[in-house]
Amino acid sequence: MRLLKIIGKRFSRNRLSVIGAVTVLLLITISLLAPFIAPYDPTAIDVRHTLSPPSKTHLLGTDELGRDLLSRIIWGSRVSLKVGFVAVGIAIVIGIIIGAIAGFYGGKVDAILMRFVDIMLAFPTFFLILAVISILEPNIFTIMAVIGITSWMDVARLVRAEFLSLKERDFVGAARAVGVSDTRLIFRHILPNALSPVFVAATFGVAGAILIESGLSFLGLGVQPPDPSWGNILTSGKDNIEVAWWLSLYPGLAILITVLSYNLVGEGLRDALDPRIWEAERR
Amino acid sequence: MLSYITKRLLLMIPLLFGITLITFAVVHLAPGNPVEVQTEMSLKVSAQAKENLKKLYGLDKPLHVQYIDWLKRFVSLDFGKSFVDSRKVFDKIIERIPVTLTINILSLILIFIIAIPIGILSATKQYSIFDKLSTVFVFIGFSTPAFWLALLLMILFGVNMGILPISGIQSIDISEMGAFERLLDWIKHLVLPVGVSAFGGIAGLSRYCRSSMLEVIRQDYIRTARAKGLTETEVIFKHAFRNALMPIVTILGLSVPGLIGGGVIFETIFAIPGMGQLFYSSTMSRDYPTIMGILVIGAVLTLFGNLIADISYALVDPRVRNRK
């Protein structure tokens, strides 16, 4: 607990990261309360008010079917929240398992797994994702899974590096001496000590996943209309680029603010969890 | 040096093998096979016709035989024929590469020209207003979806001001233009795509250059250089920057997959006939031979990007090339 307190204190020293964290909490609240906050039904078509610019009745204007843009953006925040967390969750689980096995056993197992990581990293991520989605049905679940299975490599490398150094430490030798099994050694003894870089990578990962989801939905390979997502609202922005600038500006602004907040939190966490500065603090 | 390059080339062989294996697996292990994709549109296709198609693509053989057959043809650069227009996949990809490569090289140059001065300046004047502003810019650059930036710039320069074209790489009346006008037309079409694809890279590289410079400036030899009375300019550019440049070289190689992959979105937005756009249209029409071809070529280009980065790193740093 003392540890958490110090981390919290060190994190709050960075003003931008605190602003990021507050914004993230705010965004989560908005998406949880979407049905109560959104002024209109996000899929309600109103043919008399199509493509109307921002006004008092429609704060951010309407789209080509007369749907309220603000309501669609508020509901769209649910998509990015879900995709961000689930995709990163999948990536972390895969990354931890592969990184832990490679780092713990070393030798040939390590060499093979790390070559596998190299191979996965050689593919332009967006190509790999698009190829898989072209085969499967494009929807929110496919996207979460595909982003997850194409973005675990960084986590694997981080966890492996931690394991390589941690397994030489005395506490591991001691646990081995009393006959702790490999699985227990990996997950109960070493892993908890290897998690801090994973937290940092996960926070940046959420930002990355949200960006990828918006790109895929923009291309029509993600969340399908009429369900709103920030990416697919931008598609109608592009289709009406000559007449309705608000359809292009606001959803993108939502993406920018969200991704920026997660990145700021990630930066703050990285500094707060940096062991090099830890040592300095202790003295 | 030669032995270093040979060693790196040999290391690439298992990676190439793995790349083809994953590409093959992605397409063939998925539910539904290419024949069904081709025939699902027309219900009239008989079972017999389906069998014939399967034989044509060799889909009636066991999976590992199919893989080896495909690999054999692949090595001799026979990528098969497109499902969409029956043209050779190899030709379809090759004709797209120059456009994509031009845009990527131009944006890499732009990235280096802009990002390195920003990085050096914010490192030498750490915590100054410039440093803080550029840090803010870096975070915004990291967080901006490139396709959104493209849309905004299209609205600003294309729709509102009407000074830049918003799609394609040449005007329709290109054949009636003189050489100079053609060049101007070409530049006008490339400004937005190159600028947009460079944007994120500028943010990333300037950050990287800053931390690399900060690392170097703390070294003893910089203190020595200052102590012996060199001017600050000499210290920064002759002593510090040269050493800070080394890790930056690696970034060049590592940015290749991002640039190629990122092309999918902005080539589609700007209607640029490059590899990214071809890949997008192939995924939309489930043109598997083309998808597989581009996946492998994209990955191979990435490997070569890494190789070039490693070699240039070894060229500037003798410690690397002599390492056993």
Coordinates of C-alpha atoms in Angstrom, one line a residue:
Chain A
M1 CA 0.0 0.0 0.0
R2 CA 2.9 2.3 0.8
L3 CA 4.1 1.5 -2.7
L4 CA 0.8 2.5 -4.3
K5 CA 0.9 5.8 -2.3
I6 CA 4.3 6.6 -3.6
I7 CA 3.3 5.8 -7.2
G8 CA 0.2 8.0 -6.8
K9 CA 2.3 10.8 -5.5
R10 CA 4.9 10.5 -8.2
F11 CA 2.1 10.3 -10.9
S12 CA 0.3 13.4 -9.6
R13 CA 3.5 15.4 -9.9
N14 CA 3.0 15.4 -13.6
R15 CA 0.2 17.9 -14.2
L16 CA -0.5 16.8 -17.8
S17 CA -0.9 13.2 -16.8
V18 CA -3.4 14.2 -14.1
I19 CA -5.4 16.1 -16.6
G20 CA -5.2 13.0 -18.9
A21 CA -6.4 10.7 -16.1
V22 CA -9.3 13.0 -15.2
T23 CA -10.4 13.1 -18.9
V24 CA -10.2 9.3 -19.1
L25 CA -12.5 9.0 -16.1
L26 CA -14.8 11.6 -17.6
L27 CA -15.0 9.7 -20.9
I28 CA -15.7 6.4 -19.1
T29 CA -18.5 8.1 -17.2
I30 CA -20.0 9.5 -20.4
S31 CA -20.0 6.2 -22.2
L32 CA -21.5 4.4 -19.2
L33 CA -24.2 7.1 -18.9
A34 CA -24.8 7.4 -22.7
P35 CA -28.5 6.6 -22.6
F36 CA -29.1 9.3 -20.0
I37 CA -26.8 12.0 -21.4
A38 CA -27.5 11.8 -25.1
P39 CA -30.1 14.4 -26.1
Y40 CA -31.5 12.2 -28.9
D41 CA -31.8 8.6 -30.0
P42 CA -28.5 8.1 -31.9
T43 CA -30.2 6.1 -34.7
A44 CA -33.5 8.2 -35.0
I45 CA -33.8 9.4 -38.5
D46 CA -35.3 12.8 -39.1
V47 CA -35.7 13.5 -42.9
R48 CA -36.7 17.1 -42.4
H49 CA -33.4 18.1 -40.7
T50 CA -30.7 16.4 -42.7
L51 CA -27.2 17.8 -42.7
S52 CA -28.3 20.8 -40.6
P53 CA -25.3 22.7 -39.2
P54 CA -24.7 23.1 -35.4
S55 CA -27.6 25.0 -33.7
K56 CA -29.4 25.2 -30.4
T57 CA -31.6 22.2 -31.1
H58 CA -28.7 20.1 -32.5
L59 CA -25.6 21.3 -30.7
L60 CA -23.2 19.6 -33.1
G61 CA -25.5 19.5 -36.1
T62 CA -27.0 16.4 -37.9
D63 CA -25.9 13.9 -40.4
E64 CA -27.2 13.0 -43.9
L65 CA -30.1 11.1 -42.3
G66 CA -30.9 13.8 -39.8
R67 CA -29.5 11.9 -36.9
D68 CA -28.1 14.1 -34.0
L69 CA -24.3 14.2 -34.2
L70 CA -23.7 14.8 -30.5
S71 CA -25.8 11.8 -29.5
R72 CA -24.0 9.6 -32.0
I73 CA -20.6 10.8 -30.7
I74 CA -21.7 10.0 -27.1
W75 CA -22.8 6.5 -28.1
G76 CA -19.8 6.1 -30.2
S77 CA -17.6 6.5 -27.1
R78 CA -18.8 3.1 -26.0
V79 CA -17.3 1.4 -29.0
S80 CA -13.9 2.9 -28.5
L81 CA -13.9 2.1 -24.8
K82 CA -14.9 -1.6 -25.4
V83 CA -12.5 -2.1 -28.3
G84 CA -9.6 -0.4 -26.4
F85 CA -9.9 -2.4 -23.3
V86 CA -10.8 -5.8 -24.8
A87 CA -8.2 -5.7 -27.5
V88 CA -5.5 -4.7 -25.1
G89 CA -6.7 -7.4 -22.7
I90 CA -6.2 -10.0 -25.4
A91 CA -2.8 -8.6 -26.4
I92 CA -1.6 -8.6 -22.8
V93 CA -2.7 -12.2 -22.1
I94 CA -0.9 -13.5 -25.2
G95 CA 2.1 -11.3 -24.7
I96 CA 2.5 -12.3 -21.1
I97 CA 2.3 -16.0 -21.9
I98 CA 4.7 -15.9 -24.8
G99 CA 7.1 -13.5 -23.1
A100 CA 7.1 -15.4 -19.8
I101 CA 7.7 -18.8 -21.4
A102 CA 10.5 -17.4 -23.6
G103 CA 12.2 -15.5 -20.8
F104 CA 11.8 -18.3 -18.2
Y105 CA 13.0 -21.3 -20.2
G106 CA 15.5 -19.4 -22.5
G107 CA 17.6 -21.3 -25.0
K108 CA 15.8 -22.9 -28.0
V109 CA 12.3 -22.2 -26.7
D110 CA 13.3 -18.5 -26.4
A111 CA 15.0 -18.4 -29.8
I112 CA 11.9 -19.9 -31.6
L113 CA 9.4 -17.7 -29.8
M114 CA 11.4 -14.5 -30.4
R115 CA 11.8 -15.4 -34.2
F116 CA 8.0 -15.7 -34.2
V117 CA 7.8 -12.2 -32.7
D118 CA 10.1 -10.9 -35.4
I119 CA 8.0 -12.5 -38.1
M120 CA 4.8 -11.0 -36.7
L121 CA 6.5 -7.6 -36.4
A122 CA 7.6 -7.7 -40.1
F123 CA 4.0 -7.5 -41.3
P124 CA 2.7 -4.0 -41.6
T125 CA 0.1 -4.2 -38.9
F126 CA -2.7 -2.7 -40.9
F127 CA -2.1 -5.1 -43.7
L128 CA -2.4 -8.1 -41.4
I129 CA -5.5 -6.8 -39.7
L130 CA -7.2 -6.0 -43.0
A131 CA -6.3 -9.5 -44.4
V132 CA -7.9 -11.2 -41.4
I133 CA -11.0 -9.0 -41.4
S134 CA -11.5 -9.6 -45.1
I135 CA -12.0 -13.3 -44.3
L136 CA -14.2 -12.9 -41.3
E137 CA -17.3 -10.9 -40.8
P138 CA -16.5 -7.2 -40.0
N139 CA -18.1 -6.4 -36.6
I140 CA -17.0 -5.1 -33.2
F141 CA -16.0 -8.6 -31.9
T142 CA -13.9 -9.4 -34.9
I143 CA -12.1 -6.1 -34.5
M144 CA -11.4 -6.6 -30.8
A145 CA -10.0 -10.0 -31.5
V146 CA -7.9 -9.1 -34.5
I147 CA -6.4 -6.0 -33.0
G148 CA -5.6 -8.1 -29.9
I149 CA -3.8 -10.9 -31.8
T150 CA -1.8 -8.5 -33.9
S151 CA -0.5 -6.2 -31.1
W152 CA 0.9 -8.5 -28.4
M153 CA 4.5 -8.5 -29.6
D154 CA 5.7 -5.5 -27.6
V155 CA 4.3 -6.9 -24.4
A156 CA 6.0 -10.2 -25.1
R157 CA 9.3 -8.5 -25.5
L158 CA 9.0 -6.5 -22.4
V159 CA 7.9 -9.5 -20.2
R160 CA 10.7 -11.6 -21.7
A161 CA 13.3 -9.0 -20.8
E162 CA 11.9 -8.7 -17.2
F163 CA 11.9 -12.5 -16.8
L164 CA 15.5 -12.9 -18.1
S165 CA 16.8 -10.7 -15.3
L166 CA 14.3 -11.7 -12.6
K167 CA 14.9 -15.5 -12.9
E168 CA 18.5 -15.0 -11.8
R169 CA 17.4 -13.4 -8.5
D170 CA 17.7 -15.1 -5.1
F171 CA 13.9 -15.4 -4.4
V172 CA 13.5 -17.5 -7.5
G173 CA 16.3 -19.8 -6.5
A174 CA 14.7 -20.1 -3.0
A175 CA 11.3 -20.9 -4.4
R176 CA 12.8 -23.5 -6.6
A177 CA 14.7 -25.0 -3.7
V178 CA 11.5 -25.7 -1.8
G179 CA 10.0 -27.4 -4.8
V180 CA 7.7 -24.8 -6.4
S181 CA 6.4 -26.0 -9.8
D182 CA 7.4 -24.0 -12.9
T183 CA 3.9 -22.8 -13.6
R184 CA 3.5 -21.5 -10.0
L185 CA 7.0 -20.0 -10.2
I186 CA 6.2 -18.1 -13.4
F187 CA 2.8 -16.8 -12.5
R188 CA 2.9 -16.4 -8.7
H189 CA 6.5 -15.5 -8.0
I190 CA 8.0 -13.8 -11.1
L191 CA 5.1 -12.3 -13.0
P192 CA 3.9 -9.9 -10.3
N193 CA 7.4 -8.4 -10.3
A194 CA 7.4 -8.0 -14.1
L195 CA 4.1 -6.2 -14.5
S196 CA 5.0 -2.5 -14.2
P197 CA 6.2 -2.1 -17.8
V198 CA 3.1 -4.1 -18.9
F199 CA 0.9 -1.5 -17.3
V200 CA 2.6 1.3 -19.2
A201 CA 2.4 -0.6 -22.5
A202 CA -1.2 -1.4 -21.9
T203 CA -2.1 2.3 -21.4
F204 CA -0.4 3.2 -24.7
G205 CA -2.0 0.1 -26.2
V206 CA -5.5 1.3 -25.5
A207 CA -4.7 4.6 -27.3
G208 CA -3.3 2.6 -30.3
A209 CA -6.3 0.2 -30.4
I210 CA -8.8 3.2 -30.4
L211 CA -6.9 4.7 -33.4
I212 CA -6.9 1.4 -35.3
E213 CA -10.6 0.8 -34.6
S214 CA -11.5 4.3 -35.9
G215 CA -9.4 3.7 -39.0
L216 CA -11.1 0.3 -39.7
S217 CA -14.6 1.7 -39.1
F218 CA -13.8 4.6 -41.4
L219 CA -12.9 2.1 -44.1
G220 CA -16.2 0.3 -43.6
L221 CA -14.4 -2.7 -42.1
G222 CA -15.4 -2.1 -38.5
V223 CA -18.5 -1.2 -36.7
Q224 CA -21.3 -1.2 -39.2
P225 CA -23.9 1.5 -39.6
P226 CA -26.5 2.4 -38.2
D227 CA -24.6 1.6 -35.0
P228 CA -22.5 4.8 -34.4
S229 CA -18.7 4.7 -34.0
W230 CA -16.4 7.6 -34.3
G231 CA -14.7 6.1 -37.4
N232 CA -17.9 5.4 -39.3
I233 CA -19.3 8.9 -38.5
L234 CA -16.2 10.2 -40.2
T235 CA -17.1 8.1 -43.3
S236 CA -20.2 10.2 -43.7
G237 CA -18.0 13.2 -43.0
K238 CA -16.0 12.3 -46.0
D239 CA -19.1 11.6 -48.2
N240 CA -20.4 15.0 -47.4
I241 CA -17.1 16.8 -47.3
E242 CA -18.2 19.7 -49.5
V243 CA -21.2 20.6 -47.4
A244 CA -20.9 19.4 -43.8
W245 CA -17.6 20.2 -42.1
W246 CA -19.1 19.4 -38.7
L247 CA -19.4 15.7 -39.6
S248 CA -15.6 15.6 -40.2
L249 CA -14.5 17.9 -37.4
Y250 CA -16.2 16.7 -34.2
P251 CA -15.9 12.9 -34.3
G252 CA -12.2 13.3 -35.0
L253 CA -11.8 15.7 -32.2
A254 CA -13.4 13.1 -29.9
I255 CA -10.8 10.5 -31.1
L256 CA -7.9 13.0 -30.6
I257 CA -9.0 13.9 -27.1
T258 CA -9.5 10.3 -26.0
V259 CA -6.2 9.0 -27.5
L260 CA -4.3 12.0 -26.2
S261 CA -5.6 11.4 -22.7
Y262 CA -4.6 7.7 -22.7
N263 CA -1.1 8.7 -24.0
L264 CA -0.7 11.3 -21.3
V265 CA -1.7 8.8 -18.6
G266 CA 0.8 6.3 -20.1
E267 CA 3.6 8.8 -20.0
G268 CA 2.8 9.7 -16.4
L269 CA 2.7 6.0 -15.4
R270 CA 6.0 5.3 -17.2
D271 CA 7.7 8.0 -15.1
A272 CA 6.0 7.0 -11.9
L273 CA 6.9 3.3 -12.3
D274 CA 10.5 3.9 -13.6
P275 CA 12.6 1.8 -11.2
R276 CA 15.7 3.9 -11.9
I277 CA 14.1 6.9 -10.2
W278 CA 12.8 4.5 -7.5
E279 CA 16.3 3.9 -6.3
A280 CA 17.0 7.6 -6.1
E281 CA 13.8 8.1 -4.0
R282 CA 14.8 5.4 -1.5
R283 CA 18.1 7.0 -0.7
Chain B
M1 CA 31.7 -5.7 -42.9
L2 CA 31.0 -8.2 -45.6
S3 CA 30.7 -11.1 -43.1
Y4 CA 28.3 -8.9 -41.1
I5 CA 26.0 -8.4 -44.1
T6 CA 26.2 -12.1 -45.0
K7 CA 25.2 -13.1 -41.5
R8 CA 22.3 -10.7 -41.5
L9 CA 21.1 -12.0 -44.8
L10 CA 21.3 -15.6 -43.6
L11 CA 19.3 -14.7 -40.6
M12 CA 16.5 -13.4 -42.9
I13 CA 15.9 -16.8 -44.5
P14 CA 14.0 -18.4 -41.5
L15 CA 12.0 -15.1 -41.2
L16 CA 11.1 -15.1 -44.8
F17 CA 9.9 -18.7 -44.5
G18 CA 7.8 -17.8 -41.4
I19 CA 6.3 -14.9 -43.2
T20 CA 5.1 -17.1 -46.1
L21 CA 3.8 -19.6 -43.6
I22 CA 1.7 -17.1 -41.7
T23 CA 0.4 -15.5 -44.9
F24 CA -0.7 -18.9 -46.1
A25 CA -2.2 -19.8 -42.8
V26 CA -4.2 -16.6 -42.5
V27 CA -5.9 -17.1 -45.8
H28 CA -6.3 -20.9 -45.8
L29 CA -7.2 -21.7 -42.2
A30 CA -10.1 -19.3 -42.2
P31 CA -13.6 -20.6 -42.6
G32 CA -14.8 -20.5 -46.2
N33 CA -12.4 -21.0 -49.1
P34 CA -11.7 -18.9 -52.2
V35 CA -14.0 -21.0 -54.4
E36 CA -17.0 -20.3 -52.2
V37 CA -16.1 -16.6 -52.2
Q38 CA -16.0 -16.6 -56.0
T39 CA -19.2 -18.6 -56.4
E40 CA -21.3 -17.3 -53.5
M41 CA -22.7 -14.5 -55.7
S42 CA -24.2 -16.8 -58.2
L43 CA -26.4 -19.6 -56.9
K44 CA -26.4 -21.4 -60.3
V45 CA -22.9 -22.7 -60.1
S46 CA -23.2 -26.5 -59.9
A47 CA -21.3 -28.7 -57.6
Q48 CA -19.4 -30.0 -60.6
A49 CA -18.2 -26.5 -61.5
K50 CA -17.1 -25.9 -57.9
E51 CA -15.1 -29.1 -58.0
N52 CA -13.4 -28.0 -61.2
L53 CA -12.6 -24.6 -59.7
K54 CA -11.2 -26.4 -56.6
K55 CA -8.9 -28.5 -58.9
L56 CA -7.9 -25.4 -60.8
Y57 CA -6.6 -23.8 -57.6
G58 CA -5.3 -27.1 -56.2
L59 CA -7.7 -26.9 -53.2
D60 CA -8.5 -30.6 -53.4
K61 CA -5.0 -31.5 -52.2
P62 CA -3.9 -31.7 -48.6
L63 CA -3.0 -28.4 -46.9
H64 CA 0.8 -28.9 -46.7
V65 CA 1.0 -29.9 -50.4
Q66 CA -0.9 -26.8 -51.3
Y67 CA 1.5 -24.7 -49.2
I68 CA 4.6 -26.2 -50.8
D69 CA 3.1 -25.8 -54.3
W70 CA 2.3 -22.2 -53.5
L71 CA 5.7 -21.5 -52.1
K72 CA 7.4 -23.0 -55.1
R73 CA 5.5 -20.8 -57.4
F74 CA 6.0 -17.8 -55.1
V75 CA 9.8 -18.2 -55.1
S76 CA 9.8 -18.0 -58.9
L77 CA 7.7 -14.8 -58.5
D78 CA 4.5 -16.4 -59.9
F79 CA 1.9 -15.0 -57.5
G80 CA -1.0 -16.4 -59.4
K81 CA -3.8 -14.6 -61.1
S82 CA -6.2 -12.1 -59.5
F83 CA -9.8 -13.3 -58.9
V84 CA -11.1 -9.9 -59.9
D85 CA -9.7 -9.3 -63.4
S86 CA -7.6 -12.4 -64.0
R87 CA -4.4 -10.3 -64.4
K88 CA -1.2 -11.5 -63.0
V89 CA -0.9 -10.5 -59.4
F90 CA 2.8 -9.8 -59.8
D91 CA 2.1 -7.2 -62.5
K92 CA -0.7 -5.6 -60.5
I93 CA 1.5 -5.1 -57.5
I94 CA 4.6 -4.0 -59.4
E95 CA 2.8 -1.2 -61.2
R96 CA 1.6 0.2 -57.8
I97 CA 5.0 0.2 -56.1
P98 CA 6.5 3.4 -57.7
V99 CA 3.7 5.6 -56.4
T100 CA 3.7 4.2 -52.9
L101 CA 7.5 4.3 -52.8
T102 CA 7.7 7.9 -54.1
I103 CA 5.2 9.1 -51.4
N104 CA 7.0 7.2 -48.7
I105 CA 10.5 8.4 -49.6
L106 CA 9.3 12.0 -49.9
S107 CA 7.6 11.9 -46.5
L108 CA 10.6 10.2 -44.9
I109 CA 12.8 13.1 -46.3
L110 CA 10.2 15.6 -44.9
I111 CA 10.2 13.8 -41.6
F112 CA 14.0 14.1 -41.2
I113 CA 14.2 17.7 -42.4
I114 CA 11.6 18.9 -39.9
A115 CA 12.0 16.5 -37.0
I116 CA 15.8 16.5 -36.4
P117 CA 16.1 20.3 -36.0
I118 CA 13.1 20.3 -33.6
G119 CA 14.7 17.4 -31.6
I120 CA 18.1 19.0 -31.4
L121 CA 16.7 22.4 -30.4
S122 CA 14.4 21.0 -27.7
A123 CA 17.2 18.9 -26.3
T124 CA 19.8 21.8 -26.2
K125 CA 17.2 24.1 -24.7
Q126 CA 15.5 21.6 -22.4
Y127 CA 12.5 22.9 -20.4
S128 CA 12.4 26.1 -22.5
I129 CA 9.2 27.3 -24.0
F130 CA 10.2 25.8 -27.3
D131 CA 10.8 22.5 -25.7
K132 CA 7.4 22.6 -24.0
L133 CA 5.6 23.6 -27.1
S134 CA 7.3 20.8 -29.1
T135 CA 6.4 18.3 -26.4
V136 CA 2.7 19.3 -26.8
F137 CA 3.0 19.0 -30.5
V138 CA 4.5 15.5 -30.2
F139 CA 1.7 14.3 -28.0
I140 CA -0.9 15.7 -30.4
G141 CA 0.9 14.2 -33.3
F142 CA 0.9 10.8 -31.7
S143 CA -2.8 11.0 -31.0
T144 CA -4.2 12.4 -34.2
P145 CA -5.8 9.9 -36.6
A146 CA -4.0 10.5 -39.9
F147 CA -7.2 10.1 -41.9
W148 CA -9.0 12.7 -39.9
L149 CA -6.1 15.2 -40.5
A150 CA -6.5 14.4 -44.2
L151 CA -10.2 15.2 -44.1
L152 CA -9.6 18.5 -42.3
L153 CA -6.9 19.5 -44.7
M154 CA -9.1 18.5 -47.7
I155 CA -11.8 20.7 -46.3
L156 CA -9.5 23.6 -45.7
F157 CA -7.3 23.6 -48.8
G158 CA -9.6 21.7 -51.2
V159 CA -13.1 22.8 -50.4
N160 CA -12.8 26.2 -48.7
M161 CA -9.8 27.7 -50.3
G162 CA -9.9 25.6 -53.5
I163 CA -6.1 25.7 -54.0
L164 CA -5.3 22.0 -53.8
P165 CA -6.9 19.0 -55.5
I166 CA -8.3 16.5 -53.1
S167 CA -8.0 13.3 -55.0
G168 CA -5.8 11.4 -57.5
I169 CA -2.2 12.0 -58.5
Q170 CA -2.8 14.0 -61.7
S171 CA -5.4 16.2 -63.3
I172 CA -7.6 14.8 -66.1
D173 CA -6.2 17.2 -68.6
I174 CA -2.6 16.2 -67.9
S175 CA -1.8 15.3 -71.5
E176 CA -2.4 18.9 -72.7
M177 CA 0.1 20.3 -70.2
G178 CA 3.7 21.4 -70.8
A179 CA 6.5 19.8 -68.8
F180 CA 6.6 22.6 -66.1
E181 CA 2.8 22.5 -65.7
R182 CA 2.9 18.8 -65.3
L183 CA 5.5 19.0 -62.5
L184 CA 3.4 21.7 -60.8
D185 CA 0.3 19.6 -61.2
W186 CA 2.1 16.6 -59.7
I187 CA 3.4 18.6 -56.8
K188 CA 0.0 20.0 -56.0
H189 CA -1.5 16.5 -55.9
L190 CA 1.3 15.2 -53.6
V191 CA 1.4 18.0 -51.0
L192 CA -1.5 16.8 -48.9
P193 CA -0.7 13.0 -49.0
V194 CA 3.0 13.5 -48.3
G195 CA 2.2 16.0 -45.5
V196 CA -0.4 13.8 -43.9
S197 CA 1.8 10.7 -44.0
A198 CA 4.7 12.6 -42.6
F199 CA 2.8 14.2 -39.7
G200 CA 2.9 11.3 -37.2
G201 CA 6.4 10.5 -38.1
I202 CA 7.6 14.0 -37.4
A203 CA 6.2 13.8 -33.9
G204 CA 7.8 10.4 -33.3
L205 CA 11.2 11.2 -34.7
S206 CA 11.6 14.6 -33.0
R207 CA 10.8 13.0 -29.7
Y208 CA 13.3 10.3 -30.4
C209 CA 15.9 12.7 -31.5
R210 CA 15.4 14.8 -28.4
S211 CA 15.9 11.9 -26.0
S212 CA 18.9 10.6 -28.0
M213 CA 20.5 14.1 -27.8
L214 CA 19.8 14.4 -24.1
E215 CA 21.5 11.1 -23.5
V216 CA 24.6 12.1 -25.5
I217 CA 24.9 15.6 -24.0
R218 CA 25.4 14.1 -20.6
Q219 CA 28.4 12.1 -21.7
D220 CA 32.0 12.8 -20.5
Y221 CA 33.3 13.6 -24.0
I222 CA 30.9 16.4 -24.4
R223 CA 32.1 17.9 -21.1
T224 CA 35.7 17.5 -22.4
A225 CA 34.8 19.2 -25.7
R226 CA 33.3 22.1 -23.8
A227 CA 36.3 22.2 -21.4
K228 CA 38.8 22.5 -24.2
G229 CA 37.0 25.6 -25.3
L230 CA 35.1 24.6 -28.4
T231 CA 32.2 26.8 -29.4
E232 CA 28.7 25.6 -28.5
T233 CA 27.8 25.1 -32.2
E234 CA 30.9 22.9 -32.6
V235 CA 30.1 20.9 -29.5
I236 CA 26.5 20.3 -30.5
F237 CA 26.9 19.5 -34.2
K238 CA 30.3 17.9 -34.4
H239 CA 30.4 16.0 -31.2
A240 CA 27.0 15.5 -29.9
F241 CA 24.8 15.3 -33.0
R242 CA 27.0 12.7 -34.8
N243 CA 26.7 10.3 -31.9
A244 CA 23.0 11.0 -31.3
L245 CA 22.3 10.2 -35.0
M246 CA 23.2 6.5 -34.6
P247 CA 20.0 5.4 -32.8
I248 CA 18.0 7.7 -35.2
V249 CA 19.3 5.7 -38.2
T250 CA 17.5 2.6 -36.8
I251 CA 14.2 4.4 -36.7
L252 CA 14.4 4.8 -40.5
G253 CA 14.2 1.1 -40.9
L254 CA 11.7 0.6 -38.2
S255 CA 9.3 3.1 -39.7
V256 CA 8.9 1.2 -42.9
P257 CA 6.0 -1.1 -41.9
G258 CA 4.1 1.8 -40.4
L259 CA 4.5 3.9 -43.5
I260 CA 3.5 1.1 -45.9
G261 CA 0.6 0.0 -43.7
G262 CA -0.6 3.5 -43.0
G263 CA -0.8 3.9 -46.8
V264 CA -4.0 1.9 -46.8
I265 CA -6.1 4.6 -45.3
F266 CA -4.7 7.8 -46.8
E267 CA -4.2 6.3 -50.3
T268 CA -7.9 5.3 -50.1
I269 CA -8.9 8.8 -49.0
F270 CA -6.9 10.7 -51.6
A271 CA -7.7 8.1 -54.3
I272 CA -4.0 7.4 -54.9
P273 CA -3.4 4.3 -57.0
G274 CA -0.7 2.8 -54.7
M275 CA -0.2 -0.5 -53.0
G276 CA -2.3 0.5 -50.0
Q277 CA -5.3 1.2 -52.2
L278 CA -4.8 -2.0 -54.1
F279 CA -4.7 -3.9 -50.8
Y280 CA -7.9 -2.2 -49.6
S281 CA -9.8 -3.0 -52.8
S282 CA -8.5 -6.6 -52.8
T283 CA -9.7 -7.1 -49.2
M284 CA -13.1 -5.7 -50.2
S285 CA -13.4 -8.1 -53.1
R286 CA -11.7 -11.0 -51.2
D287 CA -9.1 -11.3 -53.9
Y288 CA -6.9 -13.8 -52.1
P289 CA -4.0 -14.2 -54.5
T290 CA -3.5 -10.4 -54.4
I291 CA -3.9 -10.2 -50.6
M292 CA -1.3 -12.9 -50.2
G293 CA 1.1 -11.3 -52.6
I294 CA 0.9 -7.9 -51.0
L295 CA 1.2 -9.3 -47.4
V296 CA 4.4 -11.1 -48.3
I297 CA 5.8 -8.2 -50.3
G298 CA 4.9 -5.7 -47.5
A299 CA 6.7 -8.0 -45.0
V300 CA 9.7 -8.5 -47.2
L301 CA 10.0 -4.7 -47.7
T302 CA 10.0 -4.3 -43.9
L303 CA 12.8 -6.9 -43.5
F304 CA 14.9 -5.0 -46.1
G305 CA 14.1 -1.7 -44.3
N306 CA 15.5 -3.3 -41.1
L307 CA 18.5 -4.7 -42.9
I308 CA 19.4 -1.3 -44.4
A309 CA 19.0 0.3 -41.0
D310 CA 21.2 -2.4 -39.4
I311 CA 23.9 -2.1 -42.1
S312 CA 24.0 1.7 -41.8
Y313 CA 24.2 1.4 -38.1
A314 CA 27.1 -1.0 -38.5
L315 CA 28.7 1.4 -40.9
V316 CA 28.7 4.3 -38.4
D317 CA 29.4 2.2 -35.3
P318 CA 32.4 -0.2 -35.6
R319 CA 31.4 -1.8 -32.2
V320 CA 28.4 -3.4 -33.9
R321 CA 30.0 -4.9 -37.0
N322 CA 32.8 -6.5 -35.0
R323 CA 30.5 -8.0 -32.4
K324 CA 30.7 -11.8 -32.5

